[in-house]
């Protein structure tokens, strides 16, 4: 069965034109939301996708454009839908996700709500191991560089698709995945103006050989994206809300 991806948003953290760069991955009718940023509830509403239609959420790292919608998600699951959704979290960020990000809003000791487990069916993920999120959806975490000493994880999906979380340019990783791991598609965050600082810049991505560039789909871009159409070498921009099929 083909894997389909619809970005509910393709914008950078501070974009005012595009929703946060969060993905819906669908296989056999099951839906995984990769990251749930501050604009995710609004983007899903725009797409007519109720929150309880999502079977699982996976978090790549703790920045508001990736986790800022989690409080609304948790409250609405708990009080409106009265159900728990599966939440895949890298082991290295689970404690921080609760204590440094969500606890202030979600903790309610009077009702016994004192951790992530009280809102979600939490599944911890470890780097380098492929996990079956659904029977036909395997996800492997790859720790990639973003902010010094801050854990951030890109994904290698079904042994064919590399989905960058937010990460700096790493030509060696991309080349290795392409040459030795069967990677055929790359979805990569892209900072359009150099220097990239905490993201891969377009200039850096343009140094990849054309053969590799042809696999690259650019996302997590700022509001000037349209000015860069035709200036991305062999690479193409991902459009938010459009369905992409990878097989
Ligand atoms: O050391 C830092 C930390 C953060 N930032 C900015 O804040 C944003 C947070 O979300 P993001 O990771 O999508 O993008 C980040 C950058 O735009 C930065 O430029 N340098
Ligand atoms: Zn981001
Ligand atoms: Zn980030």
PDB file of C-alpha atoms in Angstrom, residues 72-199:
ATOM      1  CA  UNK A  72      -5.387  22.016  22.732  1.00  0.00           C
ATOM      2  CA  UNK A  73      -5.102  18.515  21.330  1.00  0.00           C
ATOM      3  CA  UNK A  74      -4.823  16.999  24.818  1.00  0.00           C
ATOM      4  CA  UNK A  75      -7.691  19.003  26.313  1.00  0.00           C
ATOM      5  CA  UNK A  76     -10.050  18.285  23.451  1.00  0.00           C
ATOM      6  CA  UNK A  77      -9.245  14.577  23.448  1.00  0.00           C
ATOM      7  CA  UNK A  78      -9.843  14.442  27.164  1.00  0.00           C
ATOM      8  CA  UNK A  79     -12.960  16.557  27.529  1.00  0.00           C
ATOM      9  CA  UNK A  80     -14.666  16.554  24.116  1.00  0.00           C
ATOM     10  CA  UNK A  81     -13.726  13.202  22.553  1.00  0.00           C
ATOM     11  CA  UNK A  82     -13.075  11.340  25.829  1.00  0.00           C
ATOM     12  CA  UNK A  83     -10.347   9.222  24.286  1.00  0.00           C
ATOM     13  CA  UNK A  84      -6.590   8.856  24.272  1.00  0.00           C
ATOM     14  CA  UNK A  85      -4.540   9.006  21.102  1.00  0.00           C
ATOM     15  CA  UNK A  86      -1.210   7.247  20.765  1.00  0.00           C
ATOM     16  CA  UNK A  87       1.719   9.618  21.204  1.00  0.00           C
ATOM     17  CA  UNK A  88       5.147   8.602  19.917  1.00  0.00           C
ATOM     18  CA  UNK A  89       7.901  10.522  21.666  1.00  0.00           C
ATOM     19  CA  UNK A  90      11.677  10.112  21.457  1.00  0.00           C
ATOM     20  CA  UNK A  91      12.828   8.889  24.896  1.00  0.00           C
ATOM     21  CA  UNK A  92      15.279  11.763  25.209  1.00  0.00           C
ATOM     22  CA  UNK A  93      12.561  14.422  25.029  1.00  0.00           C
ATOM     23  CA  UNK A  94       9.623  12.804  26.864  1.00  0.00           C
ATOM     24  CA  UNK A  95      10.465  14.296  30.252  1.00  0.00           C
ATOM     25  CA  UNK A  96      11.136  17.703  28.791  1.00  0.00           C
ATOM     26  CA  UNK A  97       7.942  17.650  26.705  1.00  0.00           C
ATOM     27  CA  UNK A  98       5.935  17.384  29.909  1.00  0.00           C
ATOM     28  CA  UNK A  99       8.023  19.324  32.421  1.00  0.00           C
ATOM     29  CA  UNK A 100       9.288  22.125  30.178  1.00  0.00           C
ATOM     30  CA  UNK A 101       6.481  22.515  27.700  1.00  0.00           C
ATOM     31  CA  UNK A 102       3.046  21.081  28.537  1.00  0.00           C
ATOM     32  CA  UNK A 103       2.875  20.760  32.314  1.00  0.00           C
ATOM     33  CA  UNK A 104       2.006  24.399  33.011  1.00  0.00           C
ATOM     34  CA  UNK A 105      -1.240  24.101  31.054  1.00  0.00           C
ATOM     35  CA  UNK A 106      -2.169  20.450  31.438  1.00  0.00           C
ATOM     36  CA  UNK A 107      -1.329  19.582  35.043  1.00  0.00           C
ATOM     37  CA  UNK A 108      -4.475  19.272  37.151  1.00  0.00           C
ATOM     38  CA  UNK A 109      -3.655  17.437  40.354  1.00  0.00           C
ATOM     39  CA  UNK A 110      -7.213  17.745  41.682  1.00  0.00           C
ATOM     40  CA  UNK A 111      -8.325  15.493  38.808  1.00  0.00           C
ATOM     41  CA  UNK A 112      -5.210  13.304  38.871  1.00  0.00           C
ATOM     42  CA  UNK A 113      -3.705  14.682  35.684  1.00  0.00           C
ATOM     43  CA  UNK A 114       0.007  14.714  36.364  1.00  0.00           C
ATOM     44  CA  UNK A 115       1.792  13.512  33.232  1.00  0.00           C
ATOM     45  CA  UNK A 116       1.675  12.806  29.506  1.00  0.00           C
ATOM     46  CA  UNK A 117       0.206   9.352  30.200  1.00  0.00           C
ATOM     47  CA  UNK A 118      -2.937  10.933  31.620  1.00  0.00           C
ATOM     48  CA  UNK A 119      -3.768  12.389  28.217  1.00  0.00           C
ATOM     49  CA  UNK A 120      -2.102  10.102  25.693  1.00  0.00           C
ATOM     50  CA  UNK A 121      -1.104   6.476  25.188  1.00  0.00           C
ATOM     51  CA  UNK A 122       2.586   7.254  25.215  1.00  0.00           C
ATOM     52  CA  UNK A 123       5.037   5.115  23.247  1.00  0.00           C
ATOM     53  CA  UNK A 124       8.712   5.948  23.687  1.00  0.00           C
ATOM     54  CA  UNK A 125      10.963   5.671  20.660  1.00  0.00           C
ATOM     55  CA  UNK A 126      14.691   5.169  20.581  1.00  0.00           C
ATOM     56  CA  UNK A 127      17.155   6.330  18.003  1.00  0.00           C
ATOM     57  CA  UNK A 128      18.240   3.849  15.347  1.00  0.00           C
ATOM     58  CA  UNK A 129      15.386   1.369  15.823  1.00  0.00           C
ATOM     59  CA  UNK A 130      12.593   1.069  13.268  1.00  0.00           C
ATOM     60  CA  UNK A 131       9.179   1.040  14.958  1.00  0.00           C
ATOM     61  CA  UNK A 132       5.928  -0.078  13.378  1.00  0.00           C
ATOM     62  CA  UNK A 133       3.608   2.855  13.998  1.00  0.00           C
ATOM     63  CA  UNK A 134       1.006   1.059  11.882  1.00  0.00           C
ATOM     64  CA  UNK A 135       1.392  -2.381  10.246  1.00  0.00           C
ATOM     65  CA  UNK A 136       2.667  -0.797   7.017  1.00  0.00           C
ATOM     66  CA  UNK A 137       4.374   2.265   8.459  1.00  0.00           C
ATOM     67  CA  UNK A 138       7.886   1.859   9.842  1.00  0.00           C
ATOM     68  CA  UNK A 139       9.583   4.896  11.339  1.00  0.00           C
ATOM     69  CA  UNK A 140      13.231   5.089  12.401  1.00  0.00           C
ATOM     70  CA  UNK A 141      14.459   8.049  14.427  1.00  0.00           C
ATOM     71  CA  UNK A 142      17.722   9.623  13.329  1.00  0.00           C
ATOM     72  CA  UNK A 143      19.128  12.217  15.686  1.00  0.00           C
ATOM     73  CA  UNK A 144      20.123  15.237  13.626  1.00  0.00           C
ATOM     74  CA  UNK A 145      21.783  18.546  14.544  1.00  0.00           C
ATOM     75  CA  UNK A 146      19.491  21.512  15.101  1.00  0.00           C
ATOM     76  CA  UNK A 147      20.220  23.515  18.265  1.00  0.00           C
ATOM     77  CA  UNK A 148      23.390  22.617  20.216  1.00  0.00           C
ATOM     78  CA  UNK A 149      22.666  20.022  22.941  1.00  0.00           C
ATOM     79  CA  UNK A 150      18.922  19.984  22.138  1.00  0.00           C
ATOM     80  CA  UNK A 151      17.657  16.561  21.006  1.00  0.00           C
ATOM     81  CA  UNK A 152      15.958  16.726  17.614  1.00  0.00           C
ATOM     82  CA  UNK A 153      15.025  13.768  15.416  1.00  0.00           C
ATOM     83  CA  UNK A 154      14.572  13.318  11.713  1.00  0.00           C
ATOM     84  CA  UNK A 155      12.692  10.290  10.409  1.00  0.00           C
ATOM     85  CA  UNK A 156      13.533   7.511   7.978  1.00  0.00           C
ATOM     86  CA  UNK A 157      10.212   6.113   6.862  1.00  0.00           C
ATOM     87  CA  UNK A 158       9.586   2.697   5.248  1.00  0.00           C
ATOM     88  CA  UNK A 159      13.248   2.499   4.202  1.00  0.00           C
ATOM     89  CA  UNK A 160      12.647   4.984   1.395  1.00  0.00           C
ATOM     90  CA  UNK A 161      11.768   8.462   2.690  1.00  0.00           C
ATOM     91  CA  UNK A 162      13.933  10.777   4.786  1.00  0.00           C
ATOM     92  CA  UNK A 163      11.823  13.412   6.543  1.00  0.00           C
ATOM     93  CA  UNK A 164      13.951  16.039   8.227  1.00  0.00           C
ATOM     94  CA  UNK A 165      12.730  17.496  11.439  1.00  0.00           C
ATOM     95  CA  UNK A 166      14.468  20.820  11.769  1.00  0.00           C
ATOM     96  CA  UNK A 167      18.092  20.142  11.006  1.00  0.00           C
ATOM     97  CA  UNK A 168      21.291  21.653   9.797  1.00  0.00           C
ATOM     98  CA  UNK A 169      22.684  20.596   6.445  1.00  0.00           C
ATOM     99  CA  UNK A 170      24.308  17.166   6.603  1.00  0.00           C
ATOM    100  CA  UNK A 171      25.455  16.106   3.134  1.00  0.00           C
ATOM    101  CA  UNK A 172      27.161  13.006   4.495  1.00  0.00           C
ATOM    102  CA  UNK A 173      23.924  11.720   6.073  1.00  0.00           C
ATOM    103  CA  UNK A 174      21.840  12.404   2.957  1.00  0.00           C
ATOM    104  CA  UNK A 175      24.433  10.727   0.723  1.00  0.00           C
ATOM    105  CA  UNK A 176      24.703   7.709   2.988  1.00  0.00           C
ATOM    106  CA  UNK A 177      20.919   7.246   3.125  1.00  0.00           C
ATOM    107  CA  UNK A 178      20.715   7.558  -0.661  1.00  0.00           C
ATOM    108  CA  UNK A 179      23.650   5.298  -1.493  1.00  0.00           C
ATOM    109  CA  UNK A 180      23.409   2.672   1.239  1.00  0.00           C
ATOM    110  CA  UNK A 181      19.904   2.673   2.749  1.00  0.00           C
ATOM    111  CA  UNK A 182      17.683   2.799  -0.339  1.00  0.00           C
ATOM    112  CA  UNK A 183      16.430   6.328   0.337  1.00  0.00           C
ATOM    113  CA  UNK A 184      14.528   7.559  -2.728  1.00  0.00           C
ATOM    114  CA  UNK A 185      12.731  10.632  -1.400  1.00  0.00           C
ATOM    115  CA  UNK A 186      13.922  13.436   0.862  1.00  0.00           C
ATOM    116  CA  UNK A 187      11.631  15.977   2.463  1.00  0.00           C
ATOM    117  CA  UNK A 188      13.882  18.654   3.923  1.00  0.00           C
ATOM    118  CA  UNK A 189      13.458  21.851   5.908  1.00  0.00           C
ATOM    119  CA  UNK A 190      14.944  24.769   4.037  1.00  0.00           C
ATOM    120  CA  UNK A 191      15.969  28.234   5.047  1.00  0.00           C
ATOM    121  CA  UNK A 192      15.732  30.289   1.870  1.00  0.00           C
ATOM    122  CA  UNK A 193      18.227  33.017   2.827  1.00  0.00           C
ATOM    123  CA  UNK A 194      21.707  32.178   4.039  1.00  0.00           C
ATOM    124  CA  UNK A 195      23.160  31.548   6.505  1.00  0.00           C
ATOM    125  CA  UNK A 196      21.032  28.597   7.570  1.00  0.00           C
ATOM    126  CA  UNK A 197      22.120  28.772  11.230  1.00  0.00           C
ATOM    127  CA  UNK A 198      19.819  26.100  12.737  1.00  0.00           C
ATOM    128  CA  UNK A 199      18.345  24.843   9.431  1.00  0.00           C
TER     129      UNK A 199
END
